[in-house]
Amino acid sequence: MFKLNTQRSYQYPVSVVIFDGEKEQTGKFTATFKVLPNSQIRDPENADKKLLDLVLVGVDGIEVPGEDGRPLQGDALLQALKDDPAVSVALVAAYQESITKKNRPRT
């Protein structure tokens, strides 16, 4: 019998491309996402929340320096990543791909 864990979280690779001046930087890191039931995504209480605020739990393999030059950690790191347009798009794409990738029918 298949048993579904509705409280699961998992790690998934994230690829990002960032333009810095005339240089293009590519990088990869790992995000930890939690699975959010569809009912919670559509819940009116979450209407003003962004997807990443609901599903992003942590990251590994990426460093963001704070104002003091030291690497950000915890919630400050997550917020910095969600605030960067290129990284936030990459995170959302990775989450959506992780949910749909294995469940697509094979042709």
mmCIF file of N, CA, C and O in Angstrom:
data_model
loop_
_atom_site.group_PDB
_atom_site.id
_atom_site.type_symbol
_atom_site.label_atom_id
_atom_site.label_comp_id
_atom_site.label_asym_id
_atom_site.label_seq_id
_atom_site.Cartn_x
_atom_site.Cartn_y
_atom_site.Cartn_z
ATOM 1 N N MET A 1 0.850 -1.184 0.000
ATOM 2 C CA MET A 1 0.000 0.000 0.000
ATOM 3 C C MET A 1 0.891 1.241 0.000
ATOM 4 O O MET A 1 1.874 1.317 0.718
ATOM 5 N N PHE A 2 0.520 2.210 -0.796
ATOM 6 C CA PHE A 2 1.228 3.488 -0.871
ATOM 7 C C PHE A 2 0.744 4.375 0.260
ATOM 8 O O PHE A 2 -0.457 4.559 0.447
ATOM 9 N N LYS A 3 1.682 4.901 1.038
ATOM 10 C CA LYS A 3 1.329 5.774 2.154
ATOM 11 C C LYS A 3 1.843 7.177 1.850
ATOM 12 O O LYS A 3 3.040 7.369 1.606
ATOM 13 N N LEU A 4 0.960 8.161 1.857
ATOM 14 C CA LEU A 4 1.293 9.542 1.523
ATOM 15 C C LEU A 4 1.587 10.352 2.775
ATOM 16 O O LEU A 4 0.744 10.460 3.667
ATOM 17 N N ASN A 5 2.782 10.899 2.840
ATOM 18 C CA ASN A 5 3.160 11.800 3.930
ATOM 19 C C ASN A 5 2.811 13.220 3.493
ATOM 20 O O ASN A 5 3.465 13.786 2.608
ATOM 21 N N THR A 6 1.805 13.818 4.078
ATOM 22 C CA THR A 6 1.362 15.158 3.676
ATOM 23 C C THR A 6 2.162 16.268 4.352
ATOM 24 O O THR A 6 1.945 17.439 4.061
ATOM 25 N N GLN A 7 3.087 15.914 5.229
ATOM 26 C CA GLN A 7 3.906 16.901 5.945
ATOM 27 C C GLN A 7 5.362 16.850 5.477
ATOM 28 O O GLN A 7 6.270 17.164 6.226
ATOM 29 N N ARG A 8 5.576 16.478 4.227
ATOM 30 C CA ARG A 8 6.937 16.252 3.765
ATOM 31 C C ARG A 8 7.644 17.533 3.314
ATOM 32 O O ARG A 8 7.011 18.509 2.925
ATOM 33 N N SER A 9 8.966 17.462 3.379
ATOM 34 C CA SER A 9 9.823 18.491 2.805
ATOM 35 C C SER A 9 10.948 17.767 2.078
ATOM 36 O O SER A 9 11.194 16.578 2.325
ATOM 37 N N TYR A 10 11.616 18.447 1.168
ATOM 38 C CA TYR A 10 12.624 17.803 0.340
ATOM 39 C C TYR A 10 13.597 18.849 -0.199
ATOM 40 O O TYR A 10 13.285 20.038 -0.243
ATOM 41 N N GLN A 11 14.763 18.372 -0.609
ATOM 42 C CA GLN A 11 15.757 19.248 -1.217
ATOM 43 C C GLN A 11 15.681 19.118 -2.727
ATOM 44 O O GLN A 11 15.392 18.031 -3.249
ATOM 45 N N TYR A 12 15.965 20.236 -3.408
ATOM 46 C CA TYR A 12 15.914 20.236 -4.870
ATOM 47 C C TYR A 12 16.950 21.231 -5.392
ATOM 48 O O TYR A 12 17.099 22.324 -4.830
ATOM 49 N N PRO A 13 17.661 20.879 -6.475
ATOM 50 C CA PRO A 13 18.670 21.797 -7.021
ATOM 51 C C PRO A 13 18.031 23.007 -7.698
ATOM 52 O O PRO A 13 16.973 22.903 -8.319
ATOM 53 N N VAL A 14 18.702 24.139 -7.557
ATOM 54 C CA VAL A 14 18.253 25.391 -8.172
ATOM 55 C C VAL A 14 19.394 25.910 -9.033
ATOM 56 O O VAL A 14 20.523 26.045 -8.567
ATOM 57 N N SER A 15 19.105 26.211 -10.291
ATOM 58 C CA SER A 15 20.074 26.830 -11.191
ATOM 59 C C SER A 15 19.661 28.269 -11.415
ATOM 60 O O SER A 15 18.487 28.552 -11.659
ATOM 61 N N VAL A 16 20.632 29.166 -11.343
ATOM 62 C CA VAL A 16 20.314 30.584 -11.489
ATOM 63 C C VAL A 16 21.343 31.257 -12.389
ATOM 64 O O VAL A 16 22.519 30.898 -12.381
ATOM 65 N N VAL A 17 20.870 32.219 -13.193
ATOM 66 C CA VAL A 17 21.731 33.045 -14.036
ATOM 67 C C VAL A 17 21.521 34.489 -13.612
ATOM 68 O O VAL A 17 20.385 34.973 -13.561
ATOM 69 N N ILE A 18 22.621 35.146 -13.290
ATOM 70 C CA ILE A 18 22.552 36.532 -12.826
ATOM 71 C C ILE A 18 23.449 37.388 -13.708
ATOM 72 O O ILE A 18 24.588 37.003 -13.996
ATOM 73 N N PHE A 19 22.943 38.527 -14.132
ATOM 74 C CA PHE A 19 23.748 39.481 -14.885
ATOM 75 C C PHE A 19 24.260 40.531 -13.918
ATOM 76 O O PHE A 19 23.483 41.160 -13.198
ATOM 77 N N ASP A 20 25.576 40.689 -13.887
ATOM 78 C CA ASP A 20 26.225 41.657 -13.004
ATOM 79 C C ASP A 20 27.090 42.535 -13.882
ATOM 80 O O ASP A 20 28.198 42.155 -14.276
ATOM 81 N N GLY A 21 26.558 43.709 -14.227
ATOM 82 C CA GLY A 21 27.243 44.559 -15.195
ATOM 83 C C GLY A 21 27.184 43.872 -16.543
ATOM 84 O O GLY A 21 26.120 43.541 -17.030
ATOM 85 N N GLU A 22 28.338 43.647 -17.131
ATOM 86 C CA GLU A 22 28.382 42.957 -18.420
ATOM 87 C C GLU A 22 28.706 41.489 -18.274
ATOM 88 O O GLU A 22 28.821 40.775 -19.261
ATOM 89 N N LYS A 23 28.845 41.025 -17.044
ATOM 90 C CA LYS A 23 29.181 39.631 -16.805
ATOM 91 C C LYS A 23 27.924 38.825 -16.488
ATOM 92 O O LYS A 23 27.027 39.296 -15.801
ATOM 93 N N GLU A 24 27.916 37.626 -17.021
ATOM 94 C CA GLU A 24 26.838 36.687 -16.716
ATOM 95 C C GLU A 24 27.400 35.643 -15.754
ATOM 96 O O GLU A 24 28.419 35.021 -16.030
ATOM 97 N N GLN A 25 26.748 35.497 -14.612
ATOM 98 C CA GLN A 25 27.160 34.513 -13.627
ATOM 99 C C GLN A 25 26.114 33.417 -13.564
ATOM 100 O O GLN A 25 24.914 33.709 -13.513
ATOM 101 N N THR A 26 26.573 32.184 -13.586
ATOM 102 C CA THR A 26 25.660 31.067 -13.395
ATOM 103 C C THR A 26 26.076 30.328 -12.132
ATOM 104 O O THR A 26 27.261 30.287 -11.783
ATOM 105 N N GLY A 27 25.111 29.808 -11.455
ATOM 106 C CA GLY A 27 25.407 29.084 -10.229
ATOM 107 C C GLY A 27 24.307 28.094 -9.904
ATOM 108 O O GLY A 27 23.207 28.143 -10.462
ATOM 109 N N LYS A 28 24.645 27.200 -8.994
ATOM 110 C CA LYS A 28 23.678 26.211 -8.525
ATOM 111 C C LYS A 28 23.765 26.141 -7.011
ATOM 112 O O LYS A 28 24.838 26.308 -6.432
ATOM 113 N N PHE A 29 22.626 25.911 -6.398
ATOM 114 C CA PHE A 29 22.552 25.685 -4.968
ATOM 115 C C PHE A 29 21.363 24.774 -4.705
ATOM 116 O O PHE A 29 20.645 24.397 -5.636
ATOM 117 N N THR A 30 21.181 24.397 -3.473
ATOM 118 C CA THR A 30 20.094 23.487 -3.115
ATOM 119 C C THR A 30 19.097 24.211 -2.224
ATOM 120 O O THR A 30 19.495 24.885 -1.279
ATOM 121 N N ALA A 31 17.828 24.076 -2.555
ATOM 122 C CA ALA A 31 16.758 24.643 -1.734
ATOM 123 C C ALA A 31 16.002 23.513 -1.054
ATOM 124 O O ALA A 31 15.877 22.414 -1.602
ATOM 125 N N THR A 32 15.509 23.794 0.136
ATOM 126 C CA THR A 32 14.628 22.859 0.825
ATOM 127 C C THR A 32 13.227 23.444 0.797
ATOM 128 O O THR A 32 13.013 24.571 1.257
ATOM 129 N N PHE A 33 12.316 22.687 0.210
ATOM 130 C CA PHE A 33 10.924 23.108 0.083
ATOM 131 C C PHE A 33 10.042 22.207 0.938
ATOM 132 O O PHE A 33 10.339 21.030 1.116
ATOM 133 N N LYS A 34 8.950 22.766 1.425
ATOM 134 C CA LYS A 34 7.930 21.928 2.046
ATOM 135 C C LYS A 34 6.749 21.853 1.085
ATOM 136 O O LYS A 34 6.478 22.794 0.336
ATOM 137 N N VAL A 35 6.099 20.719 1.110
ATOM 138 C CA VAL A 35 4.935 20.529 0.252
ATOM 139 C C VAL A 35 3.747 21.196 0.923
ATOM 140 O O VAL A 35 3.441 20.923 2.085
ATOM 141 N N LEU A 36 3.111 22.076 0.203
ATOM 142 C CA LEU A 36 1.960 22.802 0.720
ATOM 143 C C LEU A 36 0.701 22.285 0.028
ATOM 144 O O LEU A 36 0.638 22.288 -1.201
ATOM 145 N N PRO A 37 -0.274 21.818 0.780
ATOM 146 C CA PRO A 37 -1.506 21.331 0.155
ATOM 147 C C PRO A 37 -2.182 22.419 -0.685
ATOM 148 O O PRO A 37 -2.111 23.611 -0.351
ATOM 149 N N ASN A 38 -2.814 22.005 -1.757
ATOM 150 C CA ASN A 38 -3.508 22.961 -2.631
ATOM 151 C C ASN A 38 -4.511 23.807 -1.856
ATOM 152 O O ASN A 38 -4.692 24.988 -2.158
ATOM 153 N N SER A 39 -5.161 23.209 -0.869
ATOM 154 C CA SER A 39 -6.149 23.964 -0.096
ATOM 155 C C SER A 39 -5.493 25.129 0.642
ATOM 156 O O SER A 39 -6.102 26.196 0.777
ATOM 157 N N GLN A 40 -4.247 24.959 1.100
ATOM 158 C CA GLN A 40 -3.562 26.058 1.780
ATOM 159 C C GLN A 40 -3.098 27.128 0.794
ATOM 160 O O GLN A 40 -3.086 28.307 1.118
ATOM 161 N N ILE A 41 -2.702 26.705 -0.394
ATOM 162 C CA ILE A 41 -2.278 27.678 -1.409
ATOM 163 C C ILE A 41 -3.453 28.574 -1.788
ATOM 164 O O ILE A 41 -3.302 29.774 -1.976
ATOM 165 N N ARG A 42 -4.649 27.991 -1.852
ATOM 166 C CA ARG A 42 -5.841 28.750 -2.259
ATOM 167 C C ARG A 42 -6.577 29.406 -1.094
ATOM 168 O O ARG A 42 -7.542 30.127 -1.301
ATOM 169 N N ASP A 43 -6.111 29.156 0.119
ATOM 170 C CA ASP A 43 -6.760 29.700 1.317
ATOM 171 C C ASP A 43 -6.736 31.232 1.270
ATOM 172 O O ASP A 43 -5.690 31.836 1.042
ATOM 173 N N PRO A 44 -7.889 31.888 1.489
ATOM 174 C CA PRO A 44 -7.933 33.351 1.471
ATOM 175 C C PRO A 44 -6.949 34.002 2.451
ATOM 176 O O PRO A 44 -6.473 35.103 2.204
ATOM 177 N N GLU A 45 -6.605 33.315 3.530
ATOM 178 C CA GLU A 45 -5.635 33.864 4.480
ATOM 179 C C GLU A 45 -4.252 34.000 3.848
ATOM 180 O O GLU A 45 -3.445 34.819 4.279
ATOM 181 N N ASN A 46 -3.978 33.214 2.829
ATOM 182 C CA ASN A 46 -2.678 33.247 2.166
ATOM 183 C C ASN A 46 -2.689 34.075 0.883
ATOM 184 O O ASN A 46 -1.698 34.101 0.161
ATOM 185 N N ALA A 47 -3.793 34.757 0.607
ATOM 186 C CA ALA A 47 -3.947 35.491 -0.647
ATOM 187 C C ALA A 47 -2.861 36.553 -0.846
ATOM 188 O O ALA A 47 -2.425 36.785 -1.977
ATOM 189 N N ASP A 48 -2.419 37.179 0.212
ATOM 190 C CA ASP A 48 -1.413 38.235 0.087
ATOM 191 C C ASP A 48 0.016 37.720 0.259
ATOM 192 O O ASP A 48 0.964 38.491 0.206
ATOM 193 N N LYS A 49 0.174 36.426 0.449
ATOM 194 C CA LYS A 49 1.502 35.857 0.640
ATOM 195 C C LYS A 49 2.057 35.362 -0.689
ATOM 196 O O LYS A 49 1.320 34.925 -1.565
ATOM 197 N N LYS A 50 3.354 35.429 -0.818
ATOM 198 C CA LYS A 50 4.017 34.924 -2.005
ATOM 199 C C LYS A 50 4.301 33.439 -1.821
ATOM 200 O O LYS A 50 4.477 32.954 -0.712
ATOM 201 N N LEU A 51 4.358 32.718 -2.938
ATOM 202 C CA LEU A 51 4.581 31.280 -2.897
ATOM 203 C C LEU A 51 5.827 30.920 -2.086
ATOM 204 O O LEU A 51 5.798 30.015 -1.256
ATOM 205 N N LEU A 52 6.929 31.639 -2.309
ATOM 206 C CA LEU A 52 8.168 31.306 -1.601
ATOM 207 C C LEU A 52 8.051 31.505 -0.101
ATOM 208 O O LEU A 52 8.696 30.796 0.673
ATOM 209 N N ASP A 53 7.229 32.454 0.334
ATOM 210 C CA ASP A 53 7.017 32.641 1.775
ATOM 211 C C ASP A 53 6.329 31.418 2.382
ATOM 212 O O ASP A 53 6.489 31.142 3.568
ATOM 213 N N LEU A 54 5.595 30.692 1.570
ATOM 214 C CA LEU A 54 4.846 29.537 2.054
ATOM 215 C C LEU A 54 5.625 28.226 1.956
ATOM 216 O O LEU A 54 5.411 27.325 2.762
ATOM 217 N N VAL A 55 6.541 28.109 0.977
ATOM 218 C CA VAL A 55 7.156 26.800 0.730
ATOM 219 C C VAL A 55 8.668 26.728 0.954
ATOM 220 O O VAL A 55 9.202 25.642 1.137
ATOM 221 N N LEU A 56 9.377 27.847 0.930
ATOM 222 C CA LEU A 56 10.841 27.804 1.065
ATOM 223 C C LEU A 56 11.227 27.665 2.534
ATOM 224 O O LEU A 56 10.901 28.510 3.359
ATOM 225 N N VAL A 57 11.945 26.581 2.849
ATOM 226 C CA VAL A 57 12.325 26.278 4.225
ATOM 227 C C VAL A 57 13.794 26.602 4.488
ATOM 228 O O VAL A 57 14.156 27.065 5.563
ATOM 229 N N GLY A 58 14.654 26.368 3.499
ATOM 230 C CA GLY A 58 16.078 26.600 3.698
ATOM 231 C C GLY A 58 16.845 26.495 2.393
ATOM 232 O O GLY A 58 16.290 26.108 1.364
ATOM 233 N N VAL A 59 18.129 26.836 2.445
ATOM 234 C CA VAL A 59 19.010 26.738 1.289
ATOM 235 C C VAL A 59 20.388 26.280 1.752
ATOM 236 O O VAL A 59 20.760 26.457 2.917
ATOM 237 N N ASP A 60 21.132 25.724 0.812
ATOM 238 C CA ASP A 60 22.491 25.284 1.092
ATOM 239 C C ASP A 60 23.318 25.483 -0.176
ATOM 240 O O ASP A 60 22.816 25.267 -1.282
ATOM 241 N N GLY A 61 24.555 25.925 -0.007
ATOM 242 C CA GLY A 61 25.439 26.068 -1.162
ATOM 243 C C GLY A 61 25.396 27.427 -1.815
ATOM 244 O O GLY A 61 25.868 27.581 -2.945
ATOM 245 N N ILE A 62 24.861 28.420 -1.126
ATOM 246 C CA ILE A 62 24.834 29.795 -1.637
ATOM 247 C C ILE A 62 25.162 30.729 -0.487
ATOM 248 O O ILE A 62 24.745 30.503 0.649
ATOM 249 N N GLU A 63 25.920 31.772 -0.803
ATOM 250 C CA GLU A 63 26.318 32.733 0.224
ATOM 251 C C GLU A 63 25.924 34.137 -0.220
ATOM 252 O O GLU A 63 26.142 34.513 -1.363
ATOM 253 N N VAL A 64 25.344 34.885 0.687
ATOM 254 C CA VAL A 64 24.979 36.279 0.448
ATOM 255 C C VAL A 64 25.609 37.102 1.570
ATOM 256 O O VAL A 64 25.274 36.894 2.743
ATOM 257 N N PRO A 65 26.516 38.020 1.230
ATOM 258 C CA PRO A 65 27.122 38.839 2.283
ATOM 259 C C PRO A 65 26.147 39.890 2.794
ATOM 260 O O PRO A 65 25.402 40.495 2.020
ATOM 261 N N GLY A 66 26.163 40.095 4.095
ATOM 262 C CA GLY A 66 25.348 41.135 4.707
ATOM 263 C C GLY A 66 26.052 42.476 4.627
ATOM 264 O O GLY A 66 27.137 42.598 4.044
ATOM 265 N N GLU A 67 25.444 43.490 5.203
ATOM 266 C CA GLU A 67 26.021 44.835 5.168
ATOM 267 C C GLU A 67 27.387 44.896 5.840
ATOM 268 O O GLU A 67 28.231 45.702 5.469
ATOM 269 N N ASP A 68 27.604 44.017 6.819
ATOM 270 C CA ASP A 68 28.885 43.989 7.525
ATOM 271 C C ASP A 68 29.904 43.083 6.843
ATOM 272 O O ASP A 68 31.017 42.906 7.338
ATOM 273 N N GLY A 69 29.526 42.495 5.691
ATOM 274 C CA GLY A 69 30.434 41.642 4.950
ATOM 275 C C GLY A 69 30.378 40.180 5.359
ATOM 276 O O GLY A 69 30.926 39.322 4.677
ATOM 277 N N ARG A 70 29.748 39.886 6.470
ATOM 278 C CA ARG A 70 29.626 38.501 6.924
ATOM 279 C C ARG A 70 28.437 37.837 6.237
ATOM 280 O O ARG A 70 27.425 38.493 5.959
ATOM 281 N N PRO A 71 28.531 36.537 5.976
ATOM 282 C CA PRO A 71 27.435 35.837 5.294
ATOM 283 C C PRO A 71 26.137 35.858 6.104
ATOM 284 O O PRO A 71 26.155 35.658 7.318
ATOM 285 N N LEU A 72 25.047 36.123 5.400
ATOM 286 C CA LEU A 72 23.729 36.074 6.033
ATOM 287 C C LEU A 72 23.377 34.627 6.347
ATOM 288 O O LEU A 72 23.808 33.699 5.652
ATOM 289 N N GLN A 73 22.553 34.445 7.370
ATOM 290 C CA GLN A 73 22.113 33.113 7.761
ATOM 291 C C GLN A 73 20.633 33.136 8.102
ATOM 292 O O GLN A 73 20.057 34.193 8.353
ATOM 293 N N GLY A 74 20.035 31.958 8.128
ATOM 294 C CA GLY A 74 18.651 31.809 8.571
ATOM 295 C C GLY A 74 17.653 32.623 7.764
ATOM 296 O O GLY A 74 17.733 32.689 6.533
ATOM 297 N N ASP A 75 16.735 33.258 8.475
ATOM 298 C CA ASP A 75 15.669 34.029 7.824
ATOM 299 C C ASP A 75 16.215 35.198 7.010
ATOM 300 O O ASP A 75 15.643 35.553 5.974
ATOM 301 N N ALA A 76 17.315 35.812 7.468
ATOM 302 C CA ALA A 76 17.902 36.936 6.724
ATOM 303 C C ALA A 76 18.404 36.466 5.360
ATOM 304 O O ALA A 76 18.234 37.161 4.351
ATOM 305 N N LEU A 77 18.996 35.287 5.303
ATOM 306 C CA LEU A 77 19.462 34.729 4.035
ATOM 307 C C LEU A 77 18.282 34.418 3.127
ATOM 308 O O LEU A 77 18.283 34.783 1.944
ATOM 309 N N LEU A 78 17.258 33.770 3.663
ATOM 310 C CA LEU A 78 16.080 33.447 2.856
ATOM 311 C C LEU A 78 15.426 34.707 2.307
ATOM 312 O O LEU A 78 15.027 34.757 1.145
ATOM 313 N N GLN A 79 15.318 35.743 3.126
ATOM 314 C CA GLN A 79 14.701 36.993 2.678
ATOM 315 C C GLN A 79 15.521 37.651 1.574
ATOM 316 O O GLN A 79 14.968 38.157 0.595
ATOM 317 N N ALA A 80 16.846 37.638 1.706
ATOM 318 C CA ALA A 80 17.712 38.217 0.680
ATOM 319 C C ALA A 80 17.537 37.485 -0.650
ATOM 320 O O ALA A 80 17.502 38.114 -1.720
ATOM 321 N N LEU A 81 17.423 36.174 -0.602
ATOM 322 C CA LEU A 81 17.233 35.400 -1.827
ATOM 323 C C LEU A 81 15.869 35.666 -2.441
ATOM 324 O O LEU A 81 15.737 35.780 -3.666
ATOM 325 N N LYS A 82 14.841 35.755 -1.615
ATOM 326 C CA LYS A 82 13.488 36.037 -2.124
ATOM 327 C C LYS A 82 13.394 37.451 -2.690
ATOM 328 O O LYS A 82 12.597 37.706 -3.581
ATOM 329 N N ASP A 83 14.226 38.372 -2.180
ATOM 330 C CA ASP A 83 14.202 39.760 -2.652
ATOM 331 C C ASP A 83 14.910 39.943 -3.989
ATOM 332 O O ASP A 83 14.649 40.904 -4.699
ATOM 333 N N ASP A 84 15.837 39.060 -4.331
ATOM 334 C CA ASP A 84 16.565 39.188 -5.594
ATOM 335 C C ASP A 84 15.696 38.640 -6.722
ATOM 336 O O ASP A 84 15.291 37.472 -6.677
ATOM 337 N N PRO A 85 15.400 39.459 -7.745
ATOM 338 C CA PRO A 85 14.493 39.013 -8.806
ATOM 339 C C PRO A 85 14.948 37.743 -9.524
ATOM 340 O O PRO A 85 14.151 36.837 -9.752
ATOM 341 N N ALA A 86 16.216 37.651 -9.879
ATOM 342 C CA ALA A 86 16.703 36.478 -10.616
ATOM 343 C C ALA A 86 16.639 35.220 -9.757
ATOM 344 O O ALA A 86 16.217 34.158 -10.221
ATOM 345 N N VAL A 87 17.039 35.332 -8.510
ATOM 346 C CA VAL A 87 17.050 34.165 -7.626
ATOM 347 C C VAL A 87 15.630 33.742 -7.280
ATOM 348 O O VAL A 87 15.319 32.547 -7.260
ATOM 349 N N SER A 88 14.742 34.691 -7.041
ATOM 350 C CA SER A 88 13.366 34.320 -6.688
ATOM 351 C C SER A 88 12.667 33.618 -7.848
ATOM 352 O O SER A 88 11.937 32.647 -7.639
ATOM 353 N N VAL A 89 12.915 34.067 -9.081
ATOM 354 C CA VAL A 89 12.333 33.390 -10.241
ATOM 355 C C VAL A 89 12.894 31.976 -10.349
ATOM 356 O O VAL A 89 12.157 31.021 -10.612
ATOM 357 N N ALA A 90 14.199 31.818 -10.121
ATOM 358 C CA ALA A 90 14.815 30.490 -10.182
ATOM 359 C C ALA A 90 14.250 29.573 -9.097
ATOM 360 O O ALA A 90 14.025 28.384 -9.332
ATOM 361 N N LEU A 91 14.015 30.107 -7.902
ATOM 362 C CA LEU A 91 13.448 29.314 -6.810
ATOM 363 C C LEU A 91 12.026 28.862 -7.127
ATOM 364 O O LEU A 91 11.672 27.700 -6.906
ATOM 365 N N VAL A 92 11.203 29.763 -7.635
ATOM 366 C CA VAL A 92 9.824 29.402 -7.991
ATOM 367 C C VAL A 92 9.825 28.353 -9.104
ATOM 368 O O VAL A 92 9.082 27.367 -9.041
ATOM 369 N N ALA A 93 10.691 28.541 -10.106
ATOM 370 C CA ALA A 93 10.770 27.577 -11.206
ATOM 371 C C ALA A 93 11.202 26.204 -10.689
ATOM 372 O O ALA A 93 10.657 25.179 -11.093
ATOM 373 N N ALA A 94 12.167 26.183 -9.774
ATOM 374 C CA ALA A 94 12.636 24.914 -9.213
ATOM 375 C C ALA A 94 11.526 24.230 -8.422
ATOM 376 O O ALA A 94 11.338 23.014 -8.527
ATOM 377 N N TYR A 95 10.778 25.000 -7.631
ATOM 378 C CA TYR A 95 9.682 24.414 -6.852
ATOM 379 C C TYR A 95 8.631 23.814 -7.782
ATOM 380 O O TYR A 95 8.209 22.670 -7.606
ATOM 381 N N GLN A 96 8.219 24.575 -8.777
ATOM 382 C CA GLN A 96 7.191 24.084 -9.691
ATOM 383 C C GLN A 96 7.669 22.865 -10.472
ATOM 384 O O GLN A 96 6.924 21.901 -10.651
ATOM 385 N N GLU A 97 8.926 22.904 -10.904
ATOM 386 C CA GLU A 97 9.478 21.754 -11.613
ATOM 387 C C GLU A 97 9.533 20.525 -10.700
ATOM 388 O O GLU A 97 9.216 19.417 -11.117
ATOM 389 N N SER A 98 9.911 20.736 -9.456
ATOM 390 C CA SER A 98 10.033 19.605 -8.528
ATOM 391 C C SER A 98 8.689 18.930 -8.276
ATOM 392 O O SER A 98 8.634 17.718 -8.074
ATOM 393 N N ILE A 99 7.634 19.691 -8.289
ATOM 394 C CA ILE A 99 6.300 19.133 -8.061
ATOM 395 C C ILE A 99 5.800 18.389 -9.297
ATOM 396 O O ILE A 99 5.197 17.327 -9.205
ATOM 397 N N THR A 100 6.075 18.934 -10.474
ATOM 398 C CA THR A 100 5.502 18.364 -11.691
ATOM 399 C C THR A 100 6.401 17.371 -12.404
ATOM 400 O O THR A 100 5.901 16.485 -13.102
ATOM 401 N N LYS A 101 7.713 17.477 -12.239
ATOM 402 C CA LYS A 101 8.652 16.699 -13.039
ATOM 403 C C LYS A 101 8.404 15.198 -12.993
ATOM 404 O O LYS A 101 8.286 14.546 -14.023
ATOM 405 N N LYS A 102 8.330 14.636 -11.827
ATOM 406 C CA LYS A 102 8.189 13.182 -11.704
ATOM 407 C C LYS A 102 6.770 12.693 -11.985
ATOM 408 O O LYS A 102 6.562 11.507 -12.165
ATOM 409 N N ASN A 103 5.822 13.594 -12.030
ATOM 410 C CA ASN A 103 4.430 13.179 -12.213
ATOM 411 C C ASN A 103 3.908 13.417 -13.621
ATOM 412 O O ASN A 103 2.730 13.232 -13.873
ATOM 413 N N ARG A 104 4.785 13.819 -14.537
ATOM 414 C CA ARG A 104 4.374 13.993 -15.929
ATOM 415 C C ARG A 104 4.265 12.629 -16.603
ATOM 416 O O ARG A 104 5.102 11.750 -16.383
ATOM 417 N N PRO A 105 3.263 12.477 -17.426
ATOM 418 C CA PRO A 105 3.186 11.206 -18.167
ATOM 419 C C PRO A 105 4.336 11.125 -19.173
ATOM 420 O O PRO A 105 4.726 12.120 -19.766
ATOM 421 N N ARG A 106 4.868 9.925 -19.345
ATOM 422 C CA ARG A 106 5.958 9.728 -20.309
ATOM 423 C C ARG A 106 5.359 9.465 -21.673
ATOM 424 O O ARG A 106 4.385 8.731 -21.824
ATOM 425 N N THR A 107 5.976 10.051 -22.687
ATOM 426 C CA THR A 107 5.477 9.833 -24.053
ATOM 427 C C THR A 107 6.479 9.070 -24.873
ATOM 428 O O THR A 107 7.607 8.930 -24.569
#
